[in-house]
PDB file of C-alpha atoms in Angstrom:
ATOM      1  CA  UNK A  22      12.695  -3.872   4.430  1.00 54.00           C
ATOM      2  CA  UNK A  23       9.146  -4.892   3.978  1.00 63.00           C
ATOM      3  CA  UNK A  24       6.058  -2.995   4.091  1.00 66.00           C
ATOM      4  CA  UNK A  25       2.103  -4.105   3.579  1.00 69.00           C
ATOM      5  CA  UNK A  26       1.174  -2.092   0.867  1.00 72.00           C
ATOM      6  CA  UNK A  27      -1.457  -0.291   2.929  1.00 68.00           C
ATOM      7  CA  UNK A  28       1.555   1.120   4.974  1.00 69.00           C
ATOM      8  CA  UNK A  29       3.650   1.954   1.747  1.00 70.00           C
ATOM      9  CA  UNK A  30       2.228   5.822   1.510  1.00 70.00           C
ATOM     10  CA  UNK A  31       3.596   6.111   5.159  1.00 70.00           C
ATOM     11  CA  UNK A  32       7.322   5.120   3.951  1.00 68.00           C
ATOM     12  CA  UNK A  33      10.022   7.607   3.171  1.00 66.00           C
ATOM     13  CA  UNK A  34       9.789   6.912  -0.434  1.00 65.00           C
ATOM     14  CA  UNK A  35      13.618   9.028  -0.754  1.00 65.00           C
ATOM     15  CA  UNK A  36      15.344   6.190   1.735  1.00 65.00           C
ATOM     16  CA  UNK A  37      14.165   3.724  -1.108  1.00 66.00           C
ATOM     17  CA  UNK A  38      17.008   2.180  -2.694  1.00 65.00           C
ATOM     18  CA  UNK A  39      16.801   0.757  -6.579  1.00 59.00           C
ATOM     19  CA  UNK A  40      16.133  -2.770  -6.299  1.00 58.00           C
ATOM     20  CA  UNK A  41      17.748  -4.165  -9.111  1.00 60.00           C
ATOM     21  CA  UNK A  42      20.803  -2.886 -11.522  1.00 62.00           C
ATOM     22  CA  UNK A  43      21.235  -1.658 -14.866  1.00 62.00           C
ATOM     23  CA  UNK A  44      23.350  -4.284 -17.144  1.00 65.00           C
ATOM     24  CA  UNK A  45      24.774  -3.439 -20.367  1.00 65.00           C
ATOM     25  CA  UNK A  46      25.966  -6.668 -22.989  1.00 64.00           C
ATOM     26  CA  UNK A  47      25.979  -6.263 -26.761  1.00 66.00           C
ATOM     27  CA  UNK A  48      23.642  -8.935 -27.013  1.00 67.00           C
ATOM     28  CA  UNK A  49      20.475  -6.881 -25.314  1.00 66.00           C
ATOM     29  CA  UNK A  50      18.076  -6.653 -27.240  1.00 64.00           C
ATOM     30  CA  UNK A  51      17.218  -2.951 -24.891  1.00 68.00           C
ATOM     31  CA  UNK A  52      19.610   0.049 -25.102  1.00 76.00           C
ATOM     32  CA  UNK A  53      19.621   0.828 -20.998  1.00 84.00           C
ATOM     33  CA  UNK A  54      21.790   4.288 -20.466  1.00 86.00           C
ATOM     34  CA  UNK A  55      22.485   6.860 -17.828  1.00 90.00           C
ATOM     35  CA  UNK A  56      20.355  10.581 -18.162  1.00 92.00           C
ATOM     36  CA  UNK A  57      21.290  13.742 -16.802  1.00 95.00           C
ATOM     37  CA  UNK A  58      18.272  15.606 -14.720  1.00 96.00           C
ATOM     38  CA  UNK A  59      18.766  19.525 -14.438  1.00 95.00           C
ATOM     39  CA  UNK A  60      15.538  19.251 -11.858  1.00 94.00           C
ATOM     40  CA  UNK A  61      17.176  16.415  -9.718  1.00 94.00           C
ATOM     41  CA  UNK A  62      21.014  17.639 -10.624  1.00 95.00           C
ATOM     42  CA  UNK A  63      21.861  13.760 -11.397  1.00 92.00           C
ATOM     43  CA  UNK A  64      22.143  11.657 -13.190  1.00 93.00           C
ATOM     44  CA  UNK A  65      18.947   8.489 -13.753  1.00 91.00           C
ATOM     45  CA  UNK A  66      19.188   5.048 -14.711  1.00 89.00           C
ATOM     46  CA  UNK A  67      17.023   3.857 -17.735  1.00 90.00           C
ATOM     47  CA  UNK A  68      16.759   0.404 -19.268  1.00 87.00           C
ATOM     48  CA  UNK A  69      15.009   1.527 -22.981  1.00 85.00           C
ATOM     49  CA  UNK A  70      14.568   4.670 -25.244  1.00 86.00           C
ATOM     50  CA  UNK A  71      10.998   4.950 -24.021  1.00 87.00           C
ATOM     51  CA  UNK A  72      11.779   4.819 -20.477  1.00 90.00           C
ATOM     52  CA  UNK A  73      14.532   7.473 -21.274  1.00 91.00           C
ATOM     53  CA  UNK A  74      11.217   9.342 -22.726  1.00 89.00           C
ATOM     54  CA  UNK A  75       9.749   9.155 -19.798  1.00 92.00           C
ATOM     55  CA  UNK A  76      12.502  10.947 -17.868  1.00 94.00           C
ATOM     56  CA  UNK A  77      12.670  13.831 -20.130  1.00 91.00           C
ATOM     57  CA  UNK A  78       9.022  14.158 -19.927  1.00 90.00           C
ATOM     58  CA  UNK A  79       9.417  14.498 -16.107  1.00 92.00           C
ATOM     59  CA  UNK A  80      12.210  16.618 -16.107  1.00 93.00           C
ATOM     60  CA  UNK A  81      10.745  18.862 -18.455  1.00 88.00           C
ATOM     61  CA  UNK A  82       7.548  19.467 -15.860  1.00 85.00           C
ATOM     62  CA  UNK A  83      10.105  19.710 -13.200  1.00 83.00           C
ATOM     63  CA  UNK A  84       9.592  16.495 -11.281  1.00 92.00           C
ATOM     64  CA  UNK A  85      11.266  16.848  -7.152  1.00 94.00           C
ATOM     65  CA  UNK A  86      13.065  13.783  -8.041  1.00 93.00           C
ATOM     66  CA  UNK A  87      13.040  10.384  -9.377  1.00 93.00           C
ATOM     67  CA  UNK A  88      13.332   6.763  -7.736  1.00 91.00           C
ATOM     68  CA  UNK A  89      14.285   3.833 -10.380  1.00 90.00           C
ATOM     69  CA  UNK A  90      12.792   0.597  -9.436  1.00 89.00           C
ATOM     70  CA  UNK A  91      11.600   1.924  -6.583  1.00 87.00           C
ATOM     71  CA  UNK A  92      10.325  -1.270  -4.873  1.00 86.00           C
ATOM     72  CA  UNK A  93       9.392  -5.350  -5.390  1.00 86.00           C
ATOM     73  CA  UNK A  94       5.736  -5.754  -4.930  1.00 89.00           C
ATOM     74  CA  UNK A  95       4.698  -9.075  -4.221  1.00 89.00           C
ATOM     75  CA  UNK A  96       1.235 -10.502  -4.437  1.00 89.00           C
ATOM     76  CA  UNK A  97      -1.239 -13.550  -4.929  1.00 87.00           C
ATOM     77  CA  UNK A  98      -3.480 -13.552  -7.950  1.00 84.00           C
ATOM     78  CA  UNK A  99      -5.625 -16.969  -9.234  1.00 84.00           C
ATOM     79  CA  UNK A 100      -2.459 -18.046 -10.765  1.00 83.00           C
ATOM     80  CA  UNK A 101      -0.511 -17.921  -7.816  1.00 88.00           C
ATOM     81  CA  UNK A 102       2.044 -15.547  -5.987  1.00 90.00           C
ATOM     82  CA  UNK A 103       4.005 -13.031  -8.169  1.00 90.00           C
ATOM     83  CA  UNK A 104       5.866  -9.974  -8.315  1.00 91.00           C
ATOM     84  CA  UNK A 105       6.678  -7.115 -10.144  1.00 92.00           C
ATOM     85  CA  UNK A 106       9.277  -4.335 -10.146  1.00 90.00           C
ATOM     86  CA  UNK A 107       8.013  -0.902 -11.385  1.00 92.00           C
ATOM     87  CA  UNK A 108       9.810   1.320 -13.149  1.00 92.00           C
ATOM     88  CA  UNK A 109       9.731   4.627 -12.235  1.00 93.00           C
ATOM     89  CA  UNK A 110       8.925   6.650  -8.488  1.00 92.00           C
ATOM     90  CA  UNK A 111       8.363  10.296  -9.412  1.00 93.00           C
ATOM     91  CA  UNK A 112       7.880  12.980  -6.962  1.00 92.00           C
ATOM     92  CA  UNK A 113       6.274  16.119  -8.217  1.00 91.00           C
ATOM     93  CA  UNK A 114       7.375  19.478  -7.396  1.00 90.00           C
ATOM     94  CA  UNK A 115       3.713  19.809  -5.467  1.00 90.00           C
ATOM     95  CA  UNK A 116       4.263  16.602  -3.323  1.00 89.00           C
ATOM     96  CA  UNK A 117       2.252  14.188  -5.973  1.00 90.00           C
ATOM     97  CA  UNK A 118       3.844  11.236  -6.636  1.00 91.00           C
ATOM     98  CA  UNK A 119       3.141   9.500  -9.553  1.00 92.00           C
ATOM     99  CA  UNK A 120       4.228   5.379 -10.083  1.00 93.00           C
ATOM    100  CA  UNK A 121       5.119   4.357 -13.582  1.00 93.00           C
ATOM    101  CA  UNK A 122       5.548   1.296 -15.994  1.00 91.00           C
ATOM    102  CA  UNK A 123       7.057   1.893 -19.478  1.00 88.00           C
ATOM    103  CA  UNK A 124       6.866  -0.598 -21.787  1.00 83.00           C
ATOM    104  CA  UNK A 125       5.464  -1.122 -25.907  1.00 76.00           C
ATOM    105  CA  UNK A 126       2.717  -2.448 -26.321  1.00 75.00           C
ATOM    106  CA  UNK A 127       4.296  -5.261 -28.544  1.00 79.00           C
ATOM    107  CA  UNK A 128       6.145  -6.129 -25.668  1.00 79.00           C
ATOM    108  CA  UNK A 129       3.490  -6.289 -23.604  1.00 81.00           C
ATOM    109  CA  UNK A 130       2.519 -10.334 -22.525  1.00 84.00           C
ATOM    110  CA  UNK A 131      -0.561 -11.919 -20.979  1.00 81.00           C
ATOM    111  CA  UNK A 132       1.263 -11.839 -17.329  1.00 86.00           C
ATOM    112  CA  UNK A 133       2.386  -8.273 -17.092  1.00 88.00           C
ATOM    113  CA  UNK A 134      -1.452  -7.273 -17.258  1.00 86.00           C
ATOM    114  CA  UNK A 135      -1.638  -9.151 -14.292  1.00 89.00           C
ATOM    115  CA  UNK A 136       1.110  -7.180 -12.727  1.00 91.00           C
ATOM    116  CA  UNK A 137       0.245  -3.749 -13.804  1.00 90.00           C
ATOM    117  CA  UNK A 138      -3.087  -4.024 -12.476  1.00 89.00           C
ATOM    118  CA  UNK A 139      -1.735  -5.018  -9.156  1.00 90.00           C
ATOM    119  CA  UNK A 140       0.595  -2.248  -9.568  1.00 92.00           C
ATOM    120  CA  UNK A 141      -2.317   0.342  -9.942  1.00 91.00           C
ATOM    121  CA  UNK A 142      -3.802  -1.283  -7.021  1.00 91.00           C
ATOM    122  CA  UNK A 143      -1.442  -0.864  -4.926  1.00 91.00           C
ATOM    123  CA  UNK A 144      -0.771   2.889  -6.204  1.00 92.00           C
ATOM    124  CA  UNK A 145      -4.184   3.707  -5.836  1.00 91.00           C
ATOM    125  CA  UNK A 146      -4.387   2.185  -1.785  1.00 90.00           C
ATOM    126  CA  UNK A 147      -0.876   4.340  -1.605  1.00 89.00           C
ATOM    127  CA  UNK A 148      -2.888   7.458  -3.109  1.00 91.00           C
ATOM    128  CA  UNK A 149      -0.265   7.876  -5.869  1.00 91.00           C
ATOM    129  CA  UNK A 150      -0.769   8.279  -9.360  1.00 91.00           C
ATOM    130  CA  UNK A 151      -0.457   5.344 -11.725  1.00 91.00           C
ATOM    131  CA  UNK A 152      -0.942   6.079 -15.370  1.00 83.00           C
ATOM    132  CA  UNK A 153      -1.364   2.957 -16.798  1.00 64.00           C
ATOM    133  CA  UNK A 154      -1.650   4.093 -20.411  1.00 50.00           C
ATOM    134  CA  UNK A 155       1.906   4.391 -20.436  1.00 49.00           C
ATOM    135  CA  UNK A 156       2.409   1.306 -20.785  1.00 43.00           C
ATOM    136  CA  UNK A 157       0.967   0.812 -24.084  1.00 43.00           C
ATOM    137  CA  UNK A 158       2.757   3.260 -25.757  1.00 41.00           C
ATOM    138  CA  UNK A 159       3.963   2.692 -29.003  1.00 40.00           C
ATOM    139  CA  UNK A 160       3.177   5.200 -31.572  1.00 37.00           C
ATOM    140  CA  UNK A 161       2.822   8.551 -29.445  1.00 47.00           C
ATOM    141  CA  UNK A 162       5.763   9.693 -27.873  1.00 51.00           C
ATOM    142  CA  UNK A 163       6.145   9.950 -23.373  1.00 50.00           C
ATOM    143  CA  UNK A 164       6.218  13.784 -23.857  1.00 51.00           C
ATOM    144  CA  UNK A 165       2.627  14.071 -25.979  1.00 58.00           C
ATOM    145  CA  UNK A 166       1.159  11.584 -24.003  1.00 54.00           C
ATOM    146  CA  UNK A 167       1.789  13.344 -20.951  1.00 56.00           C
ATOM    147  CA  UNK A 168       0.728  16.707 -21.754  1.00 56.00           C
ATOM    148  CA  UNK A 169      -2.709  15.489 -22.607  1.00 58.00           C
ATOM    149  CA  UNK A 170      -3.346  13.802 -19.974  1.00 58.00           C
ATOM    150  CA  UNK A 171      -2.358  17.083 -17.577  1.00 54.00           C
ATOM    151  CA  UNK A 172       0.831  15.989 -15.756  1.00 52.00           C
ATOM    152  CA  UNK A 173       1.705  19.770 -16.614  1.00 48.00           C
ATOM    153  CA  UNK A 174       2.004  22.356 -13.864  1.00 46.00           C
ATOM    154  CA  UNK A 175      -1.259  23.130 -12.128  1.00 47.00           C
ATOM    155  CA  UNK A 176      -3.014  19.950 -13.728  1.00 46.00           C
TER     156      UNK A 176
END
């Protein structure tokens, strides 16, 4: 289905299937995987060690659940039409939800800018959280990152 993105914080987010799958080949230069959540009871797709981080992180604050890939947003910039496929839908045990993009900053290029910013845009019209520091980590782990910036309980 397709939404305008100032309908998408109207959507039940939990009917929201993943939009792509997981592949594993010896040749990836990734190491995707499968983690267990004890605050979701299942089990979560992840396509890197830092996105398996992330999950951790969230399970550790006791996220409601999480949605992989959550959605394809499409949209024009000046270089044309593109799209972009975030990461991460969490849904905090207080009703939050909080959109994510993991990725090191040495993998970061000159387009995905252009896609996390209208990623944050479109969070921020949804009145979800997008912390877009995340993806520029490369020294500090998910977990530290997240503390200070008061994903904790009550933050």
């Amino acid at each position: 289905m397709t939404w305008p993105v100032r309908d998408m914080a109207s959507v039940p987010v939990l009917s929201s299937r993943m939009i792509r799958g997981f592949t594993r080949r010896a040749d990836q230069g990734h190491r995707p995987g499968l983690q267990f959540m004890v605050s979701t009871g299942r089990l979560h797709g992840f396509e890197s060690l830092e996105e398996q981080q992330l999950l951790l992180a969230l399970d550790y604050f006791g996220v409601a659940e999480v949605l992989p890939q959550p959605f394809h947003l499409d949209f024009e910039c000046s270089e044309g039409e593109k799209w972009h496929v975030p990461d991460f839908l969490a849904v905090m045990s207080d009703g939050r939800l909080w959109l994510f993009d993991v990725r090191p900053e040495i993998l970061i290029e000159g387009e995905d800018s252009v896609k996390f910013a209208a990623t944050a845009q479109s969070a921020s019209a949804c009145g979800w959280r997008y912390p877009e520091e995340l993806s520029r980590i490369e020294r500090e782990t998910v977990v530290s990152r997240l503390v200070r910036d008061g994903l904790r309980a009550g933050a």
